[in-house]
Short mmCIF file of C-alpha atoms in Angstrom, two decimals:
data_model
loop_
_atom_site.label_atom_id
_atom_site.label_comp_id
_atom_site.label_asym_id
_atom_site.label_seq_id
_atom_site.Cartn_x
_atom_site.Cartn_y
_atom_site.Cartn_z
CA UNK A 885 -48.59 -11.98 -61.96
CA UNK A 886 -46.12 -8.64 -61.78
CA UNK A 887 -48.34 -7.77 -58.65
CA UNK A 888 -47.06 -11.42 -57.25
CA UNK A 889 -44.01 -11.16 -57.67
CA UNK A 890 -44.13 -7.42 -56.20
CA UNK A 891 -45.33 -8.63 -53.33
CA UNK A 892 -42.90 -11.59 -52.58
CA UNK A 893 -39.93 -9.04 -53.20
CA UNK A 894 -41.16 -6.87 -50.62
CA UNK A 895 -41.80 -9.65 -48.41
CA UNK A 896 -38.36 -10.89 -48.86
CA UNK A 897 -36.83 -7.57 -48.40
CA UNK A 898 -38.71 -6.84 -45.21
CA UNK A 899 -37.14 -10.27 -44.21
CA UNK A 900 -33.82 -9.05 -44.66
CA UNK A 901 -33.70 -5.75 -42.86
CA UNK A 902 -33.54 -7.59 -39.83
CA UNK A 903 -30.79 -9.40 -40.82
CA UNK A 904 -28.80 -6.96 -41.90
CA UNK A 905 -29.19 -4.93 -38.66
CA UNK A 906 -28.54 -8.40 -36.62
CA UNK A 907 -24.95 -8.27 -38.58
CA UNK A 908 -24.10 -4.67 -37.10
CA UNK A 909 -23.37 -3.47 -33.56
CA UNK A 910 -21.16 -1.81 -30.90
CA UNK A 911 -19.27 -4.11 -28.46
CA UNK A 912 -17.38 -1.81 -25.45
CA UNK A 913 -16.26 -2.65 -22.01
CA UNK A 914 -13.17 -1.90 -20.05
CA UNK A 915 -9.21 -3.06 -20.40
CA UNK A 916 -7.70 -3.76 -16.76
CA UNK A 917 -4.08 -5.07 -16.17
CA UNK A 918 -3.94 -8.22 -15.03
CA UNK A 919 -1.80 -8.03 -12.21
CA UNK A 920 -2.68 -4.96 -9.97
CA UNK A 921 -6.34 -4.72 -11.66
CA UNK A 922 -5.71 -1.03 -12.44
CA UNK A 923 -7.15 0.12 -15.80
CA UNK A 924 -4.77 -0.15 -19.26
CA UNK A 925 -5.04 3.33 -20.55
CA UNK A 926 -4.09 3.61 -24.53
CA UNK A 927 -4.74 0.10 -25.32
CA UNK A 928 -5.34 -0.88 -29.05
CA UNK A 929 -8.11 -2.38 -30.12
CA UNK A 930 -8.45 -3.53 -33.61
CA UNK A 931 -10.90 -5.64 -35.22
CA UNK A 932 -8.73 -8.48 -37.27
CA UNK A 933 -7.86 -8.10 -41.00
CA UNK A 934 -8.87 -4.89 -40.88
CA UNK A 935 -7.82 -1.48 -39.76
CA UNK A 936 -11.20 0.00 -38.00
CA UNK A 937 -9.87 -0.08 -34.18
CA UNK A 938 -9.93 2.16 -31.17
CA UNK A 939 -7.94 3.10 -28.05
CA UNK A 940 -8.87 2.83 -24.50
CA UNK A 941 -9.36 6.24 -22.33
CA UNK A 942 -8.16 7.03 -19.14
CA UNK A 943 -9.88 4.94 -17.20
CA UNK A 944 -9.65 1.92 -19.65
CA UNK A 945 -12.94 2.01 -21.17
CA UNK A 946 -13.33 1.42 -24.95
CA UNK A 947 -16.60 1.16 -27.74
CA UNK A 948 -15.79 0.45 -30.94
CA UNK A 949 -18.59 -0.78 -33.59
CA UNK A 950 -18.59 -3.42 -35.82
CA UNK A 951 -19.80 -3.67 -39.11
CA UNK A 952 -20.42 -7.37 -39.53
CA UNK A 953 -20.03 -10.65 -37.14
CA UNK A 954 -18.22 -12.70 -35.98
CA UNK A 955 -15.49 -10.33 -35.56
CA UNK A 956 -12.31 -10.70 -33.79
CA UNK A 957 -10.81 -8.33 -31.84
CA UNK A 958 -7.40 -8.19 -30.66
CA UNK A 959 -6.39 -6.25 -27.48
CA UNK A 960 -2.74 -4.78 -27.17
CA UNK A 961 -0.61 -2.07 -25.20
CA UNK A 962 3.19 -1.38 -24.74
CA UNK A 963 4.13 -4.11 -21.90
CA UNK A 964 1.34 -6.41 -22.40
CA UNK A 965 1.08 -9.79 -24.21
CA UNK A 966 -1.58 -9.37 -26.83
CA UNK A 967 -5.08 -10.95 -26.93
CA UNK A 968 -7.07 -12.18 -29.46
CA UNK A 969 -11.04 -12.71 -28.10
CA UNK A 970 -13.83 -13.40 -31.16
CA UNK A 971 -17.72 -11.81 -30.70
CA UNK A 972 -20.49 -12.78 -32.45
CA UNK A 973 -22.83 -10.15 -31.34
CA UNK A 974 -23.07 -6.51 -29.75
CA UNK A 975 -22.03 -6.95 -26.29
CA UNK A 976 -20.36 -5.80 -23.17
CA UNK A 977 -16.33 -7.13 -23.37
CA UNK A 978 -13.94 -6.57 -20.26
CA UNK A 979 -10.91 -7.85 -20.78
CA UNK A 980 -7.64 -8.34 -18.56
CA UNK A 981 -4.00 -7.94 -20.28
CA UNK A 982 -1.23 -9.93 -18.35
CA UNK A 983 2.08 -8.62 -18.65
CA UNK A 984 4.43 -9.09 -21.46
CA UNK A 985 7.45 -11.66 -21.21
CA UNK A 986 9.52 -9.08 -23.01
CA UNK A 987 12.04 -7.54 -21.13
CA UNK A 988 13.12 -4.90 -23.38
CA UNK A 989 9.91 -3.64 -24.30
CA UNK A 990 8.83 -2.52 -21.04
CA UNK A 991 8.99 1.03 -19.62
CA UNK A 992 10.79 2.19 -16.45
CA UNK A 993 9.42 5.18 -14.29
CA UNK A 994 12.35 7.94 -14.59
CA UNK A 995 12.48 10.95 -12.01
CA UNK A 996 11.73 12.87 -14.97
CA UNK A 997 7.75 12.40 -14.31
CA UNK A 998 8.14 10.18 -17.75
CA UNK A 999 8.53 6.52 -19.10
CA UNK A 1000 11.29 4.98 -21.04
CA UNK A 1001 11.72 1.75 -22.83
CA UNK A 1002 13.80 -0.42 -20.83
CA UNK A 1003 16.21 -1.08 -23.76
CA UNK A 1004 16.57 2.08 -24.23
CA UNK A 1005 18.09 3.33 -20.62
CA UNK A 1006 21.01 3.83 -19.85
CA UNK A 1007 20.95 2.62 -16.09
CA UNK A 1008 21.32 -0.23 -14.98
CA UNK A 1009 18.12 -1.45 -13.60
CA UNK A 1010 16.33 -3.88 -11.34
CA UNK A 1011 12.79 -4.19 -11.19
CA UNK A 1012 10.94 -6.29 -7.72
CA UNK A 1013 7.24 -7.01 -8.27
CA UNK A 1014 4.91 -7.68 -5.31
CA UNK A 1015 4.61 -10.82 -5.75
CA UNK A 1016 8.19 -11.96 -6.30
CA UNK A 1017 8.60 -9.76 -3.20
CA UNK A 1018 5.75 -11.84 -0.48
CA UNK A 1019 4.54 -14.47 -3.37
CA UNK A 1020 6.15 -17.29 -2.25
CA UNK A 1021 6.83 -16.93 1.50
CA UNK A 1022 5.34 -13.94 3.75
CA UNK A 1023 7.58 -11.45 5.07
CA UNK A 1024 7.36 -9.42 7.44
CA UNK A 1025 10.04 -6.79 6.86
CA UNK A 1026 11.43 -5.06 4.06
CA UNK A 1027 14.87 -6.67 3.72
CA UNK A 1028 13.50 -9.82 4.71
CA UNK A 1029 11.80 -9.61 1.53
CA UNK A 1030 14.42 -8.37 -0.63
CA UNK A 1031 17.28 -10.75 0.43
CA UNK A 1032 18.55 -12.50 -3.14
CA UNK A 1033 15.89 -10.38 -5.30
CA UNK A 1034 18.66 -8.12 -6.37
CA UNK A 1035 21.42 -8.24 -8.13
CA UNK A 1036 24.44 -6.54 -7.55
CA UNK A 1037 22.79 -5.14 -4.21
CA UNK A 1038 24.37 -6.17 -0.54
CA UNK A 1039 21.76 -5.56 2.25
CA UNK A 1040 23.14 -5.17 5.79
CA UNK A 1041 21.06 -4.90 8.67
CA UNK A 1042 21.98 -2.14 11.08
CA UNK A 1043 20.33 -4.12 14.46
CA UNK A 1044 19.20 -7.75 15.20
CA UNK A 1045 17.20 -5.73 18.02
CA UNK A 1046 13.18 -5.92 16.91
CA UNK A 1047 12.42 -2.70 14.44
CA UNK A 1048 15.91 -2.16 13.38
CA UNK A 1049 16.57 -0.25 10.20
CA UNK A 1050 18.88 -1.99 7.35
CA UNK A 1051 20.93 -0.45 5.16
CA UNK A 1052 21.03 -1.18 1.30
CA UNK A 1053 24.41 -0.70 -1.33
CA UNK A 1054 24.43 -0.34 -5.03
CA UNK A 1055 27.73 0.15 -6.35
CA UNK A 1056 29.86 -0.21 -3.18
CA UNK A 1057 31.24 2.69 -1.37
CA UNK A 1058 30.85 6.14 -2.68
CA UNK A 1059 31.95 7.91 -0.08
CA UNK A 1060 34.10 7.94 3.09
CA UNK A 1061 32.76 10.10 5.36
CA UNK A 1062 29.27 10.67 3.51
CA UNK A 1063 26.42 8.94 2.91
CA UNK A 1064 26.84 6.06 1.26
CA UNK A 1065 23.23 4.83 1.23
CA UNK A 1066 21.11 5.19 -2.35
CA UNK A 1067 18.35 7.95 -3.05
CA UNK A 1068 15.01 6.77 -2.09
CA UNK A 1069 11.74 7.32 -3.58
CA UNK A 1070 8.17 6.67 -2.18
CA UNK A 1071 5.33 7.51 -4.67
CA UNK A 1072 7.10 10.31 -5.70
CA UNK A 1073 8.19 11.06 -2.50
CA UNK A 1074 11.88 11.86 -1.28
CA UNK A 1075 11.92 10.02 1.65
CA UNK A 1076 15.45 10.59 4.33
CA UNK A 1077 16.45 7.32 5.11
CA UNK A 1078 19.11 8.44 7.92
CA UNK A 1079 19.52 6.22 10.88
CA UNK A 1080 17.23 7.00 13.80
CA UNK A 1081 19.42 6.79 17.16
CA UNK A 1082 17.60 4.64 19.48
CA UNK A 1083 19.23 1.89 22.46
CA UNK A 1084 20.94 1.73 25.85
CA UNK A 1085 24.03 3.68 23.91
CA UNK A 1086 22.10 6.14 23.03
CA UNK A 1087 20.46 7.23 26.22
CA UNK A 1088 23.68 7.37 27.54
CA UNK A 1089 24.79 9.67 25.04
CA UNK A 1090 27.23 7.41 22.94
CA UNK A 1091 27.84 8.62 19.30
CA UNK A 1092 26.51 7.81 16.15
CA UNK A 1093 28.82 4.95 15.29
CA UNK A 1094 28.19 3.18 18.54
CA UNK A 1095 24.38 2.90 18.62
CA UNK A 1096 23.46 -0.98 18.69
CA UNK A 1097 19.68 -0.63 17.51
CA UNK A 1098 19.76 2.40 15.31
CA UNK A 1099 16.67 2.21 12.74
CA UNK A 1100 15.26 3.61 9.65
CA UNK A 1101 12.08 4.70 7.99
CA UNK A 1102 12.07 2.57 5.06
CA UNK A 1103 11.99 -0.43 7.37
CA UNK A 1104 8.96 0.70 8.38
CA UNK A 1105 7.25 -0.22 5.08
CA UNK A 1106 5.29 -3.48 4.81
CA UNK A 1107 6.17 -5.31 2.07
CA UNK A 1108 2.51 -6.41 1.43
CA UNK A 1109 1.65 -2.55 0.60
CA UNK A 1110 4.40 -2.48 -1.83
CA UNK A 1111 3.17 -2.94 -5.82
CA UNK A 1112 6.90 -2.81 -7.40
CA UNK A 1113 10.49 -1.46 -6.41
CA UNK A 1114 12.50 -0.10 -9.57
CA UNK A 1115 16.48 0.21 -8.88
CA UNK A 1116 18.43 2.21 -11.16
CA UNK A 1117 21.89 1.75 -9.65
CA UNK A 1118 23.72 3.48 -13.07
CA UNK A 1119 25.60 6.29 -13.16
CA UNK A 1120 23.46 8.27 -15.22
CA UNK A 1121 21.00 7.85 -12.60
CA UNK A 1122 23.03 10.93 -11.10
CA UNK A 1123 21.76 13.49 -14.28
CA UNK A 1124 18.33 13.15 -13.40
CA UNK A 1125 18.06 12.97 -9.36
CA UNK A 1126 21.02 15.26 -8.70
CA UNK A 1127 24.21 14.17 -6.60
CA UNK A 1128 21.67 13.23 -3.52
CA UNK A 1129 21.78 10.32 -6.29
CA UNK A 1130 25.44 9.24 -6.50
CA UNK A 1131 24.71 5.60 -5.09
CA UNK A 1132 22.08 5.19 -6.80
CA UNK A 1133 17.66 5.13 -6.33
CA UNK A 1134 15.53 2.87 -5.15
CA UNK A 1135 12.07 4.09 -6.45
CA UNK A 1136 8.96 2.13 -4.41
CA UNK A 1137 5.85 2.26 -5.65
CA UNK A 1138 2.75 1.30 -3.33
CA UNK A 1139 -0.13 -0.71 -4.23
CA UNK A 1140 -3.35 1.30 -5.99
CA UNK A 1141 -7.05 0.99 -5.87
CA UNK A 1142 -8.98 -0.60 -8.37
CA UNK A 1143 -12.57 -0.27 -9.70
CA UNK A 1144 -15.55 -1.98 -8.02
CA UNK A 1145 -16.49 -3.07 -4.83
CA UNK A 1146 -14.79 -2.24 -1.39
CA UNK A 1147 -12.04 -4.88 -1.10
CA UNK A 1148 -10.95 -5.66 2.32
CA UNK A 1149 -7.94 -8.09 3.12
CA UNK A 1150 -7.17 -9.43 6.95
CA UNK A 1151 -3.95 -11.60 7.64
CA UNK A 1152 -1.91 -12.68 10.39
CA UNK A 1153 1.56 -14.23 10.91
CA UNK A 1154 2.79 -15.58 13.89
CA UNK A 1155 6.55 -16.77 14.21
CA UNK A 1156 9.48 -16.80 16.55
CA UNK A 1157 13.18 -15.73 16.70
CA UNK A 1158 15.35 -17.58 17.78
CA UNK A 1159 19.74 -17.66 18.12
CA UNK A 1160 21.08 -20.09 15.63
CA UNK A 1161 24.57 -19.98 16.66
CA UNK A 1162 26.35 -18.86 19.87
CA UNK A 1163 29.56 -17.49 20.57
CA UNK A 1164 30.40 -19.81 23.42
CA UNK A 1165 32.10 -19.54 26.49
CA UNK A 1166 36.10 -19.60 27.39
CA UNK A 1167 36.30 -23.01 28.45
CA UNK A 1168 38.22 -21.61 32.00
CA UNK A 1169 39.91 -24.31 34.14
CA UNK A 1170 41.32 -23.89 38.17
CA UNK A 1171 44.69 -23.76 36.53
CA UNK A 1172 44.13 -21.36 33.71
CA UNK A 1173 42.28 -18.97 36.78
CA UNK A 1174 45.14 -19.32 38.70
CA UNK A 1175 47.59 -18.57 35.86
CA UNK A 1176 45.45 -15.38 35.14
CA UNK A 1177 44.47 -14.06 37.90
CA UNK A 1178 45.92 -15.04 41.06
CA UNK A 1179 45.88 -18.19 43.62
CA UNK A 1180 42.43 -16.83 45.26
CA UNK A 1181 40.38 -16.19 42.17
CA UNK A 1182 41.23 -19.71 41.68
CA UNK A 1183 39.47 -21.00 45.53
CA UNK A 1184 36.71 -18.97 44.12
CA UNK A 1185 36.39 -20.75 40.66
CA UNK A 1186 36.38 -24.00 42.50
CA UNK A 1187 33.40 -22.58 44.95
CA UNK A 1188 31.54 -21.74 42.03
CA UNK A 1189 31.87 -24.68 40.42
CA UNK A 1190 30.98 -26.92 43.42
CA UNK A 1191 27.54 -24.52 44.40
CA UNK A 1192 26.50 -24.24 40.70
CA UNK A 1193 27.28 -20.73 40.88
CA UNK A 1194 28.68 -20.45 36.93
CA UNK A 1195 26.28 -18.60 35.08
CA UNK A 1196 26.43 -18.90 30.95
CA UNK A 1197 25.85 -15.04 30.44
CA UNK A 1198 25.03 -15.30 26.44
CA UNK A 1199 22.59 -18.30 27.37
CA UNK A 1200 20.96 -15.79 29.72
CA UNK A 1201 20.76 -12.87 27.21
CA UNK A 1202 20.18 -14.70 23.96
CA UNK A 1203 18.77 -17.94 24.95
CA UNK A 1204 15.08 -17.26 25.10
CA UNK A 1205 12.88 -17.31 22.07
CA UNK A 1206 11.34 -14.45 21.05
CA UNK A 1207 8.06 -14.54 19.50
CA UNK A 1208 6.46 -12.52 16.21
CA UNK A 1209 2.97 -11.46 15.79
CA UNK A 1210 2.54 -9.49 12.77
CA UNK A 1211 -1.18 -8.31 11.85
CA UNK A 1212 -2.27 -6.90 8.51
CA UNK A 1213 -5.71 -5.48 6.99
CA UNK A 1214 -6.43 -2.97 3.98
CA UNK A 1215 -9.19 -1.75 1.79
CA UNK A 1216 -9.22 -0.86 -1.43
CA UNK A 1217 -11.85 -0.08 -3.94
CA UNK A 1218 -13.80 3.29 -5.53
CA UNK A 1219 -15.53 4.21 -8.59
CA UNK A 1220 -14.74 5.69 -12.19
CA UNK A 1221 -13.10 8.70 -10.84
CA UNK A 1222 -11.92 7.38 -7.39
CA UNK A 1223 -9.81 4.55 -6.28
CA UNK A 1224 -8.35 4.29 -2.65
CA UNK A 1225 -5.83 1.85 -0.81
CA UNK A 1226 -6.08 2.12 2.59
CA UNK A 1227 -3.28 -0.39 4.62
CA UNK A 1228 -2.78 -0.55 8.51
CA UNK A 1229 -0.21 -3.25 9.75
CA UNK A 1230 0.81 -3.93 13.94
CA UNK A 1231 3.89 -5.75 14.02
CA UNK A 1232 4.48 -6.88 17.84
CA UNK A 1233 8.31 -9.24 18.40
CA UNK A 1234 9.62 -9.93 21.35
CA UNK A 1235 13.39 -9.23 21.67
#
């Protein structure tokens, strides 16, 4: 009978060891943000009601075992809205953070090569996203696409003429005979911003002031390459840029590469420009020639009224419609230790 019940124990027991192992496991995978699908590196991850958790590496990745499911784990970073997602099992779990509704908790890039809470900066600052910049209707041009995106900000375009620069002001006029234009910075980049003479005036060797189509390099960006633009239009913003800061930065940050297969994007826009108010014309009469100019200029108003010979000069220069072809393709893609972006736009408007 005790050699019975021996048995049955061990039978039991060799039951359970399965069980028990079933109950155990490692569950790892990868933590992307949800908007540019870049990895989330330093994300907590923390199994629920208790405090066994993890943090994500460089590139996002994470393993973290679990002692007995179900199990929930919860998914957090500074910036991010938290997520809860439960497992039953040992597994592979990538997971996508969205970004966090909380102003104040987000971080700002500073020229200091560092991050700051938002609430905690003393600039004043104004943050554009990609897609609040070409989410809702495509543009083609820079300040096309920031045009009532900024508070505080007046954006002037320098030239109607196609390519023209524009010029952007943060806290008014700095300077009277300087540059009153704000700091700007592309990836890290200093980039000089000074207008680019270019136009009739210019080959004739008219100054500065005078050129009608001057342009820029910043207009040269496409909007579509651009992942955020962060403003800091304080004062303070002076302490860590220098005095080349005194009206302020515009930092621009360009769209990144993400993990997995070669993405490649084609788009087109077509469009046309077109006058939407004219100056007019002097509405002349014989008499008003005549009380101008003299009793002959007046025969020859009458002449060229009776031949057809008036000509409405701004209907001749600005009448026509110009049309906008505007072409777009990039790549992006790599592997754990790569990532590229590759962007090529051809913008061709008639003007």
């Amino acid at each position: 009978m005790e050699h019975k019940l021996l048995g049955k124990a061990f039978l039991w027991l060799c039951l359970l060891i399965p069980l028990i192992g079933f109950s155990q496991g490692t569950v790892s995978g990868n933590v992307t943000d949800a908007t540019y699908g870049g990895p989330v590196a330093g994300a907590n991850v923390v199994i629920k009601g208790t405090s066994t958790g993890t943090t994500t590496d460089f590139d996002g990745n994470y393993e973290i075992s679990i002692s007995s499911f179900p199990a929930t784990l919860v998914f957090s970073s500074l910036g991010y809205e938290p997520q809860e997602i439960r497992v039953t099992g040992a597994r592979t779990l990538n997971v996508s953070l969205g970004e966090s509704a909380t102003g104040l908790d987000e971080v700002v890039v500073t020229g200091l090569g560092t991050t700051i809470k938002r609430g905690n900066l003393a600039n004043a600052v104004s943050t554009v996203s990609s897609q609040e910049l070409v989410g809702t209707t495509a543009q083609t041009t820079l300040d096309g696409a920031l045009y009532g995106k900024l508070t505080g900000v007046n954006i002037t375009s320098s030239s109607g003429a196609p390519g023209g620069g524009f010029a952007l002001r943060l806290r008014g006029i700095s300077s009277i005979n300087g540059n009153n234009q704000p700091l700007y910075i592309v990836d890290g980049v200093y980039v000089n911003n000074a207008e680019i003479p270019s136009g009739l005036r210019f080959a004739s060797g008219a100054n500065r002031g005078n050129e009608e189509n001057s342009s820029n390099r910043i207009a040269d960006i496409d909007p579509n390459d651009i992942q955020n633009i962060e403003v800091l239009k304080g004062a303070s913003a002076a302490a860590i840029y220098g005095t080349r800061a005194n009206a302020g930065v515009v930092i621009i940050t360009t769209k990144r590469g993400r993990q997995g297969k070669t993405d490649i994007r084609f788009s087109q826009d077509t469009g046309f420009n077109t006058i939407i108010k004219k100056l007019g014309l002097r509405p002349w009469t014989a008499q008003s020639v005549e009380d101008t100019f003299s009793a002959a200029e007046a025969d020859l108003y009458n002449q060229a009224i009776a031949s057809g010979g008036l000509i409405d000069y701004e209907d001749e220069i600005y009448g026509e419609t110009g049309f906008i072809t505007d072409t777009r393709i990039s790549a992006s893609g790599g592997g754990e230790k790569t990532r590229f972006f590759v962007g090529a736009s051809y913008r061709d408007e008639e003007g």
